[in-house]
Coordinates of C-alpha atoms in Angstrom, one line a residue:
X1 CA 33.7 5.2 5.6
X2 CA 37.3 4.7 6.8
X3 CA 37.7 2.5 10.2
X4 CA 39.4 6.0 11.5
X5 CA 36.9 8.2 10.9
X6 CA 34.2 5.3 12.3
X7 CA 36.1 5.3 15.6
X8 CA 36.2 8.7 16.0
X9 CA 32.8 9.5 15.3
X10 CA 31.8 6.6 18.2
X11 CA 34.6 8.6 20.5
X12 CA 32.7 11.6 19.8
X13 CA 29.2 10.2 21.1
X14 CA 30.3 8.1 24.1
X15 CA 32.1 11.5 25.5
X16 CA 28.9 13.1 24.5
X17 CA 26.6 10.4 26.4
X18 CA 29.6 10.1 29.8
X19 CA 28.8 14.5 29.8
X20 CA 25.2 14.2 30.1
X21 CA 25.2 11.4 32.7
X22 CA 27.3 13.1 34.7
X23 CA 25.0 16.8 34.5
X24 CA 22.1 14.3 34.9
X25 CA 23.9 13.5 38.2
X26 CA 24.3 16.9 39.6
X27 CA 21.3 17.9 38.8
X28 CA 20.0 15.2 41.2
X29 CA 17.1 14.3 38.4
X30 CA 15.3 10.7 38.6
X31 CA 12.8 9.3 36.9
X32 CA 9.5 8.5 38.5
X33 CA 9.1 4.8 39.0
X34 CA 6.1 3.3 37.2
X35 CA 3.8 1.2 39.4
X36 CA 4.6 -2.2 38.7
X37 CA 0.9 -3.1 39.2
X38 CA -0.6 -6.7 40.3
X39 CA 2.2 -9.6 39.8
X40 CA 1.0 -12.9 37.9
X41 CA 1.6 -14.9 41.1
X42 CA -0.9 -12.7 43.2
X43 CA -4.0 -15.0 44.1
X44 CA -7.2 -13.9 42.9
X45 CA -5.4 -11.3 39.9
X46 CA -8.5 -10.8 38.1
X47 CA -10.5 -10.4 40.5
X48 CA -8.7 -7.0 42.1
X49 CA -8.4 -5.5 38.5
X50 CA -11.8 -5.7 38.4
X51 CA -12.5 -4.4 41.6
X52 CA -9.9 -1.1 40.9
X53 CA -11.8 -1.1 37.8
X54 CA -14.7 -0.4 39.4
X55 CA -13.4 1.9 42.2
X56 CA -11.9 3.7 38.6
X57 CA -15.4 4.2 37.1
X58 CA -17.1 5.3 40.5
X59 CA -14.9 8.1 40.6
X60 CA -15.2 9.1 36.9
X61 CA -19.2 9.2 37.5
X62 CA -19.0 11.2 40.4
X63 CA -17.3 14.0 38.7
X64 CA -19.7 13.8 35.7
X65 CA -22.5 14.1 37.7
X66 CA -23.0 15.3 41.4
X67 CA -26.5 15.8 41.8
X68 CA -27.7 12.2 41.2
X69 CA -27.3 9.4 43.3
X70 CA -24.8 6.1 42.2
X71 CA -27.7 3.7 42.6
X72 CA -29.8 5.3 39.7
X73 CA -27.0 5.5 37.4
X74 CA -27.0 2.1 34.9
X75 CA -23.8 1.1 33.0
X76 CA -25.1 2.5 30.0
X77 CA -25.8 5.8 31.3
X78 CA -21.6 5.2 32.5
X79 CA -20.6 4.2 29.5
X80 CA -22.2 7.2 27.5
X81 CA -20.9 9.9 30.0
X82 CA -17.3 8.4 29.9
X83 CA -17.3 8.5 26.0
X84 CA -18.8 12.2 26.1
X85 CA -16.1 13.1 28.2
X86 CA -13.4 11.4 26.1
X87 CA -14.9 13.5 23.2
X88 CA -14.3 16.3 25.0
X89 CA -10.8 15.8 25.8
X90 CA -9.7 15.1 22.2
X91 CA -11.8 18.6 20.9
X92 CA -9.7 20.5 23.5
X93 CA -6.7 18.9 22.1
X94 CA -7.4 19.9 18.6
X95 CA -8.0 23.1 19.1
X96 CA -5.4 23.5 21.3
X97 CA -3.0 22.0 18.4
X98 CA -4.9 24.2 15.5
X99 CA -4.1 27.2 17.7
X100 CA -1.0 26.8 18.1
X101 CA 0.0 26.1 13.8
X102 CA -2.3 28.9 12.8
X103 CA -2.1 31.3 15.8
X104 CA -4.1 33.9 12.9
X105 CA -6.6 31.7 12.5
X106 CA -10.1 32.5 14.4
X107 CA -12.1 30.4 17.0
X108 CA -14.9 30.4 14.7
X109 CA -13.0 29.5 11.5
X110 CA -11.0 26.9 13.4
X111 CA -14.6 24.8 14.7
X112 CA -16.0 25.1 11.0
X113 CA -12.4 23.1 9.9
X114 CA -13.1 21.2 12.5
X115 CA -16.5 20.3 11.7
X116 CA -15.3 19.5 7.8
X117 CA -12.1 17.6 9.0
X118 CA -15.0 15.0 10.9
X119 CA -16.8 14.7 8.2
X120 CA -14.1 13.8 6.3
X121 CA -12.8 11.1 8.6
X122 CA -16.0 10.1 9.5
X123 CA -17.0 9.1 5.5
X124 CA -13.7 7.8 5.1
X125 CA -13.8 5.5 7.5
X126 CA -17.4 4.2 7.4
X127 CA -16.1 3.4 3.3
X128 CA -12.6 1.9 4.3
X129 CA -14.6 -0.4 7.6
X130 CA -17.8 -1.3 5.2
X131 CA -15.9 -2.6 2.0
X132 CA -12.5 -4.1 1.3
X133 CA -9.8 -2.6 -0.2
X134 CA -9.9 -5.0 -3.3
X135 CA -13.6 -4.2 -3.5
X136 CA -12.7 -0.3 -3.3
X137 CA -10.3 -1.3 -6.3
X138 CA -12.7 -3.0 -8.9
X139 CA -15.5 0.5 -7.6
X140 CA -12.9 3.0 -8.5
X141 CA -11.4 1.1 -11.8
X142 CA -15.0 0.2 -13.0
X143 CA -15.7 4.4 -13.0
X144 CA -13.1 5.0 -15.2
X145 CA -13.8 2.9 -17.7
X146 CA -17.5 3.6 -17.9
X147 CA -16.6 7.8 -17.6
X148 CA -13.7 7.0 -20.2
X149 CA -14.6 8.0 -24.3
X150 CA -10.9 6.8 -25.2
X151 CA -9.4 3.8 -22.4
X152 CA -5.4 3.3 -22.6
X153 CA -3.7 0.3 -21.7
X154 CA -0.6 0.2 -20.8
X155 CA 1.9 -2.3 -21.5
X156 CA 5.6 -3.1 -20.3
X157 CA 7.2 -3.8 -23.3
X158 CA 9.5 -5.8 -21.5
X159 CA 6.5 -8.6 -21.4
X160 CA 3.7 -6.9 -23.6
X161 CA 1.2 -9.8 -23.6
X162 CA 1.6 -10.7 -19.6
X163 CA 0.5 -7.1 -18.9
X164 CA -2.9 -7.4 -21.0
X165 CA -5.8 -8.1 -18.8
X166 CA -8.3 -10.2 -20.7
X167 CA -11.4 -9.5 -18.6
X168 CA -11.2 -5.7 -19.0
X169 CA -10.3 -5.0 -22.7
X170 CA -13.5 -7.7 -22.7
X171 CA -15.7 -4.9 -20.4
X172 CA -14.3 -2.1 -22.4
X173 CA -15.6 -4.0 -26.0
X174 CA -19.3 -4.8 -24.4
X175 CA -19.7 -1.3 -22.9
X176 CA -20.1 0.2 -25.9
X177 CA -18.6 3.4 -28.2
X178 CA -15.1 3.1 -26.5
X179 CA -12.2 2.9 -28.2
X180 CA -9.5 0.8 -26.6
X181 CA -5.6 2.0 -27.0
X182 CA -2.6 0.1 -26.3
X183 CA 0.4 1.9 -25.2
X184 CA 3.8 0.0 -24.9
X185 CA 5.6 1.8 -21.9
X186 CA 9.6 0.9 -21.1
X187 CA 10.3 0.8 -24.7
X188 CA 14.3 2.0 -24.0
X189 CA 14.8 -1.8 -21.9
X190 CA 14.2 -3.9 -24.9
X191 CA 16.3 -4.6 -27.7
X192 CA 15.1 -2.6 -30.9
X193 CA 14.4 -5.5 -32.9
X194 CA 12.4 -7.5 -30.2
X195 CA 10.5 -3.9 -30.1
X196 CA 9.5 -3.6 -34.1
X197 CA 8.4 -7.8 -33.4
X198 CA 6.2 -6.8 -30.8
X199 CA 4.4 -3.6 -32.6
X200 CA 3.9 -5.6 -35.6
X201 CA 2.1 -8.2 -33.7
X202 CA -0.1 -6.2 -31.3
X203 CA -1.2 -3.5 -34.3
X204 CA -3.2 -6.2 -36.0
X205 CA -5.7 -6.0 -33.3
X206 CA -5.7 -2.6 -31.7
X207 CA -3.9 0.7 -32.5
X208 CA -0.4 0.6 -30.2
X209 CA 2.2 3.5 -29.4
X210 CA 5.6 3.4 -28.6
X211 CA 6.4 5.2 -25.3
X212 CA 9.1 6.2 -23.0
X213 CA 8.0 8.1 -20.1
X214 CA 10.1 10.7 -17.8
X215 CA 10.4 10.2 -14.7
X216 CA 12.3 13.6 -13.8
X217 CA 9.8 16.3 -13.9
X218 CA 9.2 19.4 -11.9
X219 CA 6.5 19.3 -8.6
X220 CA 3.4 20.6 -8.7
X221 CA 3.2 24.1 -7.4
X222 CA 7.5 24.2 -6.9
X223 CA 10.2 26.3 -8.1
X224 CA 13.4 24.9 -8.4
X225 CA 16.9 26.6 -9.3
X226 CA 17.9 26.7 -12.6
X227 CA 21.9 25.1 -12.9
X228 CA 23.9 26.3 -16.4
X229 CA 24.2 23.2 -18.1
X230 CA 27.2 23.3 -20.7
X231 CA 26.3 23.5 -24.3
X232 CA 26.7 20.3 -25.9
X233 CA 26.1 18.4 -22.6
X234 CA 22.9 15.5 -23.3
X235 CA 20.1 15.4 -21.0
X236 CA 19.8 12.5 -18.4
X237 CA 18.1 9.4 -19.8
X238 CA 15.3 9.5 -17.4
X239 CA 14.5 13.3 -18.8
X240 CA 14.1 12.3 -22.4
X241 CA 10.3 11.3 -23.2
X242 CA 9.3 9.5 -26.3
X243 CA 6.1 9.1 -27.8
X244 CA 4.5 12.2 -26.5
X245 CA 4.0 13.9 -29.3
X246 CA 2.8 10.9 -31.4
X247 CA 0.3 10.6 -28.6
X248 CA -1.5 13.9 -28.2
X249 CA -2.1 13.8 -32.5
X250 CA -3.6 10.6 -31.8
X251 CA -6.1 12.0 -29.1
X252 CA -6.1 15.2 -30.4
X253 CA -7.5 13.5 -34.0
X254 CA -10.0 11.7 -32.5
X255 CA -11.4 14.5 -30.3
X256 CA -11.9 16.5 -33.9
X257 CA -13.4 14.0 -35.2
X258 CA -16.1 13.5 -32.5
X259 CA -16.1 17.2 -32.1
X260 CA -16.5 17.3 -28.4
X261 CA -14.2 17.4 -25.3
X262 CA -13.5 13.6 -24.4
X263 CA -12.3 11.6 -21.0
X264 CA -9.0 9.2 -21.8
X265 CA -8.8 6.9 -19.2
X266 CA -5.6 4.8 -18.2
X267 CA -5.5 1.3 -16.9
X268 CA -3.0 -1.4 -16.8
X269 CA -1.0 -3.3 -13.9
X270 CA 1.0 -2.3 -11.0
X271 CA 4.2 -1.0 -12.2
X272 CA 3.8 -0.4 -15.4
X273 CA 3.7 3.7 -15.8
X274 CA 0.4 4.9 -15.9
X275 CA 0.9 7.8 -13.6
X276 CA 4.2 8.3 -15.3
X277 CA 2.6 8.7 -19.1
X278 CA 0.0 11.6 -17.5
X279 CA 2.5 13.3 -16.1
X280 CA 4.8 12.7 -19.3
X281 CA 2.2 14.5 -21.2
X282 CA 1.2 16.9 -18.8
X283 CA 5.2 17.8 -18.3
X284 CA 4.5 18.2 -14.4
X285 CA 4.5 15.8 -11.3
X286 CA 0.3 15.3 -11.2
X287 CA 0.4 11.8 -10.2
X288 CA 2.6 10.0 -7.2
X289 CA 4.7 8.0 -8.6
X290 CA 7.5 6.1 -7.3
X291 CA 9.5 2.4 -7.2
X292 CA 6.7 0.6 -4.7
X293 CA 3.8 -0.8 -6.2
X294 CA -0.2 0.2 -5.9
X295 CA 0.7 3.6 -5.1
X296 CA -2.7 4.8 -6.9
X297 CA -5.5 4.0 -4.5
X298 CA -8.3 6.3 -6.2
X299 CA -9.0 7.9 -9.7
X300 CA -7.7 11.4 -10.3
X301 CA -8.5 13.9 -12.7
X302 CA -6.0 15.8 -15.0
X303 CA -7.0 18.5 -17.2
X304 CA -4.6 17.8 -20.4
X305 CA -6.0 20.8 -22.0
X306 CA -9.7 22.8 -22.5
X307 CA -11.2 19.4 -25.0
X308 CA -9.1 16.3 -23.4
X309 CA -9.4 15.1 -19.1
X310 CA -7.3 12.1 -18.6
X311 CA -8.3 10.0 -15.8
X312 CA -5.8 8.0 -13.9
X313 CA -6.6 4.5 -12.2
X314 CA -5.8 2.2 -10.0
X315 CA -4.1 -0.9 -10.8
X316 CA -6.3 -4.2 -11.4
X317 CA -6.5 -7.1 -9.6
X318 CA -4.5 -10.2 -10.0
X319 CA -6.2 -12.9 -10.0
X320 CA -4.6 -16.3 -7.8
X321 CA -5.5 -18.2 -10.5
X322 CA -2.8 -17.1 -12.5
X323 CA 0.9 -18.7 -12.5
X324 CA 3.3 -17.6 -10.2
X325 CA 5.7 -15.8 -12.4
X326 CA 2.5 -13.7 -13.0
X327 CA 1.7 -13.5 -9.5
X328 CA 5.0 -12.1 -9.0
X329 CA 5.6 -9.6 -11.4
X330 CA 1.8 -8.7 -11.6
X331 CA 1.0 -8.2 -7.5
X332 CA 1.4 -4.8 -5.7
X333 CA 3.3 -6.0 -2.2
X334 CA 0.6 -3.6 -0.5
X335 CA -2.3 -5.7 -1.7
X336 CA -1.5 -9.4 -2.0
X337 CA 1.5 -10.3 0.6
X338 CA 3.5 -12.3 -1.8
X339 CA 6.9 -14.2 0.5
X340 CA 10.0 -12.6 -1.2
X341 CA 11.7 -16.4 -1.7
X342 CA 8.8 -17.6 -3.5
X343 CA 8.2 -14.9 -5.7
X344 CA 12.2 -14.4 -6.6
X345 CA 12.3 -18.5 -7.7
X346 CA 9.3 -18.2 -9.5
X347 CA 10.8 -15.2 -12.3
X348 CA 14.0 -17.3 -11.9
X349 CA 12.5 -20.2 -12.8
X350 CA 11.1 -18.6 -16.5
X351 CA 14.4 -16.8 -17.1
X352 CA 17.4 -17.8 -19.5
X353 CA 20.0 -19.5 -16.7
X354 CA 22.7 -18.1 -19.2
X355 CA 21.9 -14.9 -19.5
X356 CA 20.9 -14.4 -15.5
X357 CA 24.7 -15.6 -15.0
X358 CA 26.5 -13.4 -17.2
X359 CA 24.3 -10.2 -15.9
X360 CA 25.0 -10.9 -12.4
X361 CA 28.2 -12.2 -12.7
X362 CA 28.0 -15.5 -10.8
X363 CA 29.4 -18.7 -11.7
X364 CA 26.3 -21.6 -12.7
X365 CA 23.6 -22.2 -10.3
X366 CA 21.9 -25.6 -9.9
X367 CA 18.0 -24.1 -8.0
X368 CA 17.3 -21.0 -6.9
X369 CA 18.3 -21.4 -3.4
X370 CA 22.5 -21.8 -4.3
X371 CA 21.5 -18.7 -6.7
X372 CA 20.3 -16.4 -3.8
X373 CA 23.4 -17.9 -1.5
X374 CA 26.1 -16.4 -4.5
X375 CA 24.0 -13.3 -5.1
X376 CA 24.0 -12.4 -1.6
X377 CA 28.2 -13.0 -1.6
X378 CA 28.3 -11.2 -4.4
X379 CA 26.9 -8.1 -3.5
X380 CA 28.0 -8.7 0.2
X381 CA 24.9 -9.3 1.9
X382 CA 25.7 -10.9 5.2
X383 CA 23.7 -11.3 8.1
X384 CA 25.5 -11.8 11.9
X385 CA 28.4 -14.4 11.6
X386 CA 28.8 -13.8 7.8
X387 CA 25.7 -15.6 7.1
X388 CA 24.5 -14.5 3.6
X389 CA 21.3 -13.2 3.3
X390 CA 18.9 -15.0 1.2
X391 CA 16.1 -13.3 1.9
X392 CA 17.8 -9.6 0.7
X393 CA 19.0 -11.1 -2.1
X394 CA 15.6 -12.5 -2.9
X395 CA 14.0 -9.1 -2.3
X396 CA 17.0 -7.5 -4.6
X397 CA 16.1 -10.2 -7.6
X398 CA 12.4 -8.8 -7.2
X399 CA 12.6 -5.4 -7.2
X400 CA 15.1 -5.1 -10.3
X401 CA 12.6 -7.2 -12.1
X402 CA 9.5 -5.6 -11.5
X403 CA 11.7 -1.7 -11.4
X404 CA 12.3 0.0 -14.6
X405 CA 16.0 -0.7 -14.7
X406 CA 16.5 -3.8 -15.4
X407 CA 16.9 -4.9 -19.6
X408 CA 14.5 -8.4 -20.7
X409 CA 12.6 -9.5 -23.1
X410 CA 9.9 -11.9 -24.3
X411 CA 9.3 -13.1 -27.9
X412 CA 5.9 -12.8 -29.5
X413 CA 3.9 -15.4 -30.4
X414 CA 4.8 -17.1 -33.6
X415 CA 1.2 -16.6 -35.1
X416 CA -1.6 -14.4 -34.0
X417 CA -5.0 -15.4 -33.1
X418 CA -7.5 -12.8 -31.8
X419 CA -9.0 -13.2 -28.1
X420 CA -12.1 -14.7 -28.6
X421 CA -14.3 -11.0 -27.8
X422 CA -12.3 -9.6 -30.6
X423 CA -13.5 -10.5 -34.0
X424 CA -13.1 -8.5 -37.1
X425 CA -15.7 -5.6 -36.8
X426 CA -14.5 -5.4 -33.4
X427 CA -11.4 -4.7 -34.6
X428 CA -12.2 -2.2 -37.8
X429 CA -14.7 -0.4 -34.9
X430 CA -11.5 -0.2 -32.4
X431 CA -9.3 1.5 -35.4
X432 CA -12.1 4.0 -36.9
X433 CA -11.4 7.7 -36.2
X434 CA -7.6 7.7 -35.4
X435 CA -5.1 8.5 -38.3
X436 CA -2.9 5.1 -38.1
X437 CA -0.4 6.1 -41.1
X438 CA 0.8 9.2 -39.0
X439 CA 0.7 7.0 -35.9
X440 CA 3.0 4.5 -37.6
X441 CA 5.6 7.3 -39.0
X442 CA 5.7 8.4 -35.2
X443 CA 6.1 5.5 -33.8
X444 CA 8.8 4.6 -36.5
X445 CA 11.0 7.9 -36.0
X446 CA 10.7 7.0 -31.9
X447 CA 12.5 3.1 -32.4
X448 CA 15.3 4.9 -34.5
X449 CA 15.7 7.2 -31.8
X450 CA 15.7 5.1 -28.7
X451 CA 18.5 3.6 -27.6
X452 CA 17.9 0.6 -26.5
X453 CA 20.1 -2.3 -25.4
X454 CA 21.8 -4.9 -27.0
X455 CA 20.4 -8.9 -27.3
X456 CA 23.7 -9.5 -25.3
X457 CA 22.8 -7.1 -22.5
X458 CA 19.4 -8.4 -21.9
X459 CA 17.3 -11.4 -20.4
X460 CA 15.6 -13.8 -22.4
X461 CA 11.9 -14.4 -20.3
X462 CA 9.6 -17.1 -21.1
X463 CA 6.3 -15.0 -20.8
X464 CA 3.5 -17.2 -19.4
X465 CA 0.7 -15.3 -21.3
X466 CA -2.0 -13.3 -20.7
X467 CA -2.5 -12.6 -16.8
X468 CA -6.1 -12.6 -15.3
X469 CA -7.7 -9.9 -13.4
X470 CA -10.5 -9.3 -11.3
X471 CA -12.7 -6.8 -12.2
X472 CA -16.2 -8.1 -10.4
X473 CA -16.8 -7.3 -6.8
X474 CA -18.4 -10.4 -6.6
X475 CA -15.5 -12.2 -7.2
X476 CA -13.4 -11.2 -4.2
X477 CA -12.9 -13.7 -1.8
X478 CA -12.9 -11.6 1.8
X479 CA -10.1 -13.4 3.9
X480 CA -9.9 -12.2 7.2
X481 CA -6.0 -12.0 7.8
X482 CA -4.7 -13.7 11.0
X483 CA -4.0 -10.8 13.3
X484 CA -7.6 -9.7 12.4
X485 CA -9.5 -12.9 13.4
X486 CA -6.9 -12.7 16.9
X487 CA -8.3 -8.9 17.4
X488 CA -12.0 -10.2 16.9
X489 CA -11.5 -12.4 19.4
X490 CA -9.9 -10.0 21.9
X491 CA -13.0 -8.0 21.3
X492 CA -15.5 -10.6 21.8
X493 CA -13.6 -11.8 24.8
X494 CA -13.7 -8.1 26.1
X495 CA -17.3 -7.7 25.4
X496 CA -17.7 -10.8 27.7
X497 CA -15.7 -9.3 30.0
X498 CA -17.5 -6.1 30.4
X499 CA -20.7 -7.8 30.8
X500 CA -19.8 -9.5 33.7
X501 CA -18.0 -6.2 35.2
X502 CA -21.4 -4.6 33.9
X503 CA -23.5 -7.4 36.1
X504 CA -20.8 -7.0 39.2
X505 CA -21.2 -3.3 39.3
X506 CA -25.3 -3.7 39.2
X507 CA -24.7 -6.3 41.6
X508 CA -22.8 -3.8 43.9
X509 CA -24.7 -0.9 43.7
X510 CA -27.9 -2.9 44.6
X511 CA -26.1 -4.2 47.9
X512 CA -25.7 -7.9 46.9
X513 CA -22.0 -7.7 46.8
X514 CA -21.7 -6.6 50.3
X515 CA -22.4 -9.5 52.9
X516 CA -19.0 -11.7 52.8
X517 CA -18.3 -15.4 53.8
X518 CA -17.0 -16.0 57.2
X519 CA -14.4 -18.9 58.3
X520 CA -15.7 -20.9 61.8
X521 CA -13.5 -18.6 63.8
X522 CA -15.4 -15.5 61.9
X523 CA -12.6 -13.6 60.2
X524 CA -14.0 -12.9 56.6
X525 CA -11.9 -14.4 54.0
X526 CA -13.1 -13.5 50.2
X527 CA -16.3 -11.8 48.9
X528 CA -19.6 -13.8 47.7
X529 CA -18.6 -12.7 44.0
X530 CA -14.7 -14.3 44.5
X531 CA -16.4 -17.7 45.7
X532 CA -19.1 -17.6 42.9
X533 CA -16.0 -17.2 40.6
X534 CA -14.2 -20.2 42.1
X535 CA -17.4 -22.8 41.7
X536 CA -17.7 -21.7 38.2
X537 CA -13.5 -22.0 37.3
X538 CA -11.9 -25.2 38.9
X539 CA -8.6 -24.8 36.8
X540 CA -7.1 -22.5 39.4
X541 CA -5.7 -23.8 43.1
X542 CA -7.1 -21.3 45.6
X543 CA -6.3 -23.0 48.4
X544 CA -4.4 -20.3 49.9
X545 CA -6.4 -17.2 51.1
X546 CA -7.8 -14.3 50.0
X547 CA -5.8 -10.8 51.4

């Protein structure tokens, strides 16, 4: 916005803020000072938080329960009554809230939601404490392979053979009568002749379609308006899918020829548009899909029509065995915390220097680093003091590459050689029962009608092969992150904590606690427990004494 309409607008708010200050003032309205508790330098800190701690639990129990005496109650008897009466609090608060949303609703009717809402939470988070997320991953992506007649892979064409996960085409091949499908997603950011390269190359092994899918489509369940659009006016590019049609014959012929409803499951990497294909062929916003990675935690369901479900997935594993151009491209941000610098070097590294200059229109770069520094300029970037900032730009180079905007290619591999759990009856098996002479005519008509950009306009990548996933459960490593291993030991050094308040309290209620050590002139000067506590810690100078 213009500088004048900047200053105005900060006018507007500081008269705003100097009109409530000074109603603030006539009203005469304070706020309530907070207690500013026990200061660090106090002697013997610890001590009198336990002590009001103590006083704070006495009062609690006598409230709960009036008719039996303090000595008989144990701390285990306290802590169950205090988390009964928490329990309490938070149902009143519920249906309090419930009540208030759905004033229509009934008592009954609200405790039976109530009663399903638990048991929701309750499963969910006895699955999310028990087993990791990765572990959750391989569970989910392992049910819709084996519930799966017809699995489909998707590819970004942009780097067909990095998105090819070795170890499960190699499940899908030993479980049995599945057919395996590859589907080359993105097809409109590659240059038409890299394109007809790659189909030729990958539809020696298995049968491969040529897909662009929509990412425009109406919500499930909403009405929108309708806008006249003029007569000769194009759709937007992100409207227009390809490859649908080629698609459902393919299913569709297979389904006849099985001659019962079947289950198409999709798998592939993060990123690569598998919710986007089901909701291409569904013409409807099914899935959640969106620029952020891993956004599919869980299968889903979608009914395609009365024979064909589709299943969608989650995304696999990357393995950290693989390089870290695959690392980067390859990991969702929400499972493996890849550092933006590292991952942004590591795609510059593998592509074309000439290329990467003329599309971001930069002068020559020597590393990465001087790279990011002109990138950041470029796009004005700057941090306080006109710093540029790096780390944005870093973050910018990574999400255009691993987005579906950004135009690059890979070459195929100059001769192919099957993956050594393909061999020829593999193959013939994988082809029977789909009509591949209509599926090349389709896929034909869809590369002369996609326009994709020119060798000029794209990015040469160097492709570093086929990228490693983790299917097994065994084979995930549990790492406790650092602020987990800091928040166990908070907890242990609470539980330690409570045990000694737990002892103190026993201690109390017995009588032990009461007698207190006298000076020579016989003015008491700490309690027994307070000495006992400075025997056992000589870190601390109590030298002056206790009020």
């Amino acid at each position: 916005m213009t500088c004048h309409k900047r200053y105005k607008i900060q006018k507007k708010v500081r008269e705003h803020h100097r009109k409530l200050r000074k109603e603030a003032k006539k009203r005469g309205h304070k706020k309530p000072r907070k207690d500013p508790g026990v200061p660090n330098s106090a002697p013997f800190k610890e001590a009198l938080l336990r002590e009001a701690e103590l006083r704070k639990q006495r009062s609690k129990v006598t409230t709960l329960v009036t008719d039996s005496p303090m000595s008989l109650i144990t701390p285990t008897q306290l802590e169950e009554l205090q988390q009964q009466q928490k329990l309490d609090r938070q149902k009143e608060l519920e249906k309090k809230r419930k009540l208030e949303m759905n004033p229509d609703v009934k008592p009954s009717n609200v405790e039976l939601m109530e009663k399903e809402l638990g048991l929701c939470k309750t499963e969910n988070k006895a699955k999310s404490g028990k087993q990791n997320s990765k572990k959750l991953y391989c569970q989910e992506l392992k049910k819709v392979i084996e519930a799966s007649d017809v699995v489909l892979e998707v590819l970004d064409a942009r780097d067909p053979l990095g998105c090819r996960c070795p170890q499960a085409e190699e499940a899908i091949v030993q479980s049995g009568q599945k057919k395996l499908v590859l589907i080359l997603n993105k097809s409109d950011l590659v240059p038409k002749e890299n394109l007809e390269s790659w189909l030729n190359y990958l539809k020696k092994e298995l049968p491969t379609v040529v897909f662009r899918a929509s990412t425009k489509l109406k919500d499930k369940g909403k009405t929108t308006k309708r806008v006249k659009a003029k007569k000769n006016a194009a759709p937007f590019r992100s409207e227009v899918c390809f490859g649908k049609e080629g698609l459902q014959k393919l299913i569709g012929g297979f389904q006849e020829t099985c001659g019962k409803p079947i289950h198409v499951g999709v798998i592939g990497f993060p990123n690569v548009g598998k919710s986007s294909i089901i909701n291409s062929l569904k013409e409807e916003q099914m899935c959640n899909v969106g620029v952020s990675m891993g956004l599919t935690r869980s299968m889903q369901v979608v009914p395609l029509d009365k024979q064909i479900t589709i299943i969608d997935s989650p995304s696999f594993i990357v393995s950290p065995l693989n390089s870290s151009s695959a690392l980067a491209l390859r990991s969702p941000a929400s499972i493996e915390v890849v550092k933006p610098m590292e991952a942004a070097s590591a795609i510059l590294s593998q592509a074309d220097a000439r290329q990467v200059v003329l599309k971001y229109t930069i002068p020559g770069y020597r590393n990465s680093l001087e790279f990011f520094t002109m990138l950041a300029q470029r796009r004005g970037m700057h941090q306080k003091g006109g710093i540029p900032n790096i780390e944005g730009a870093a973050k910018l180079l990574w999400s255009e590459w691993t987005g579906a905007s950004l135009a690059y290619y890979c070459h195929p591999p100059t001769s192919w050689t099957p993956p050594p759990y393909f061999n020829e009856s593999i193959v013939v098996d994988m082809k029977r029962g789909f009509n591949l002479e209509e599926l090349e005519k389709n896929n034909a008509q869809i590369i002369k009608a996609i326009k994709g950009p020119h060798l000029a306009n794209s990015i040469l990548f160097q492709s570093s092969g086929l990228t490693n996933g983790v299917i097994e459960e065994k084979d995930i490593h549990e790492e406790l992150p650092k602020w987990k291993e800091k928040e166990d030991d908070k907890d242990r050094d609470q539980e330690i904590v409570d045990e000694k308040s737990s002892d103190m309290f026993a201690a109390e209620e017995t009588g032990e606690l009461l007698p207190e050590k006298s000076t020579a002139g016989g003015q008491s000067t700490r309690p027994f427990i307070l000495d006992k506590m400075i025997e056992e810690d000589d870190a601390y100078d109590f030298s002056t004494d206790y009020v």
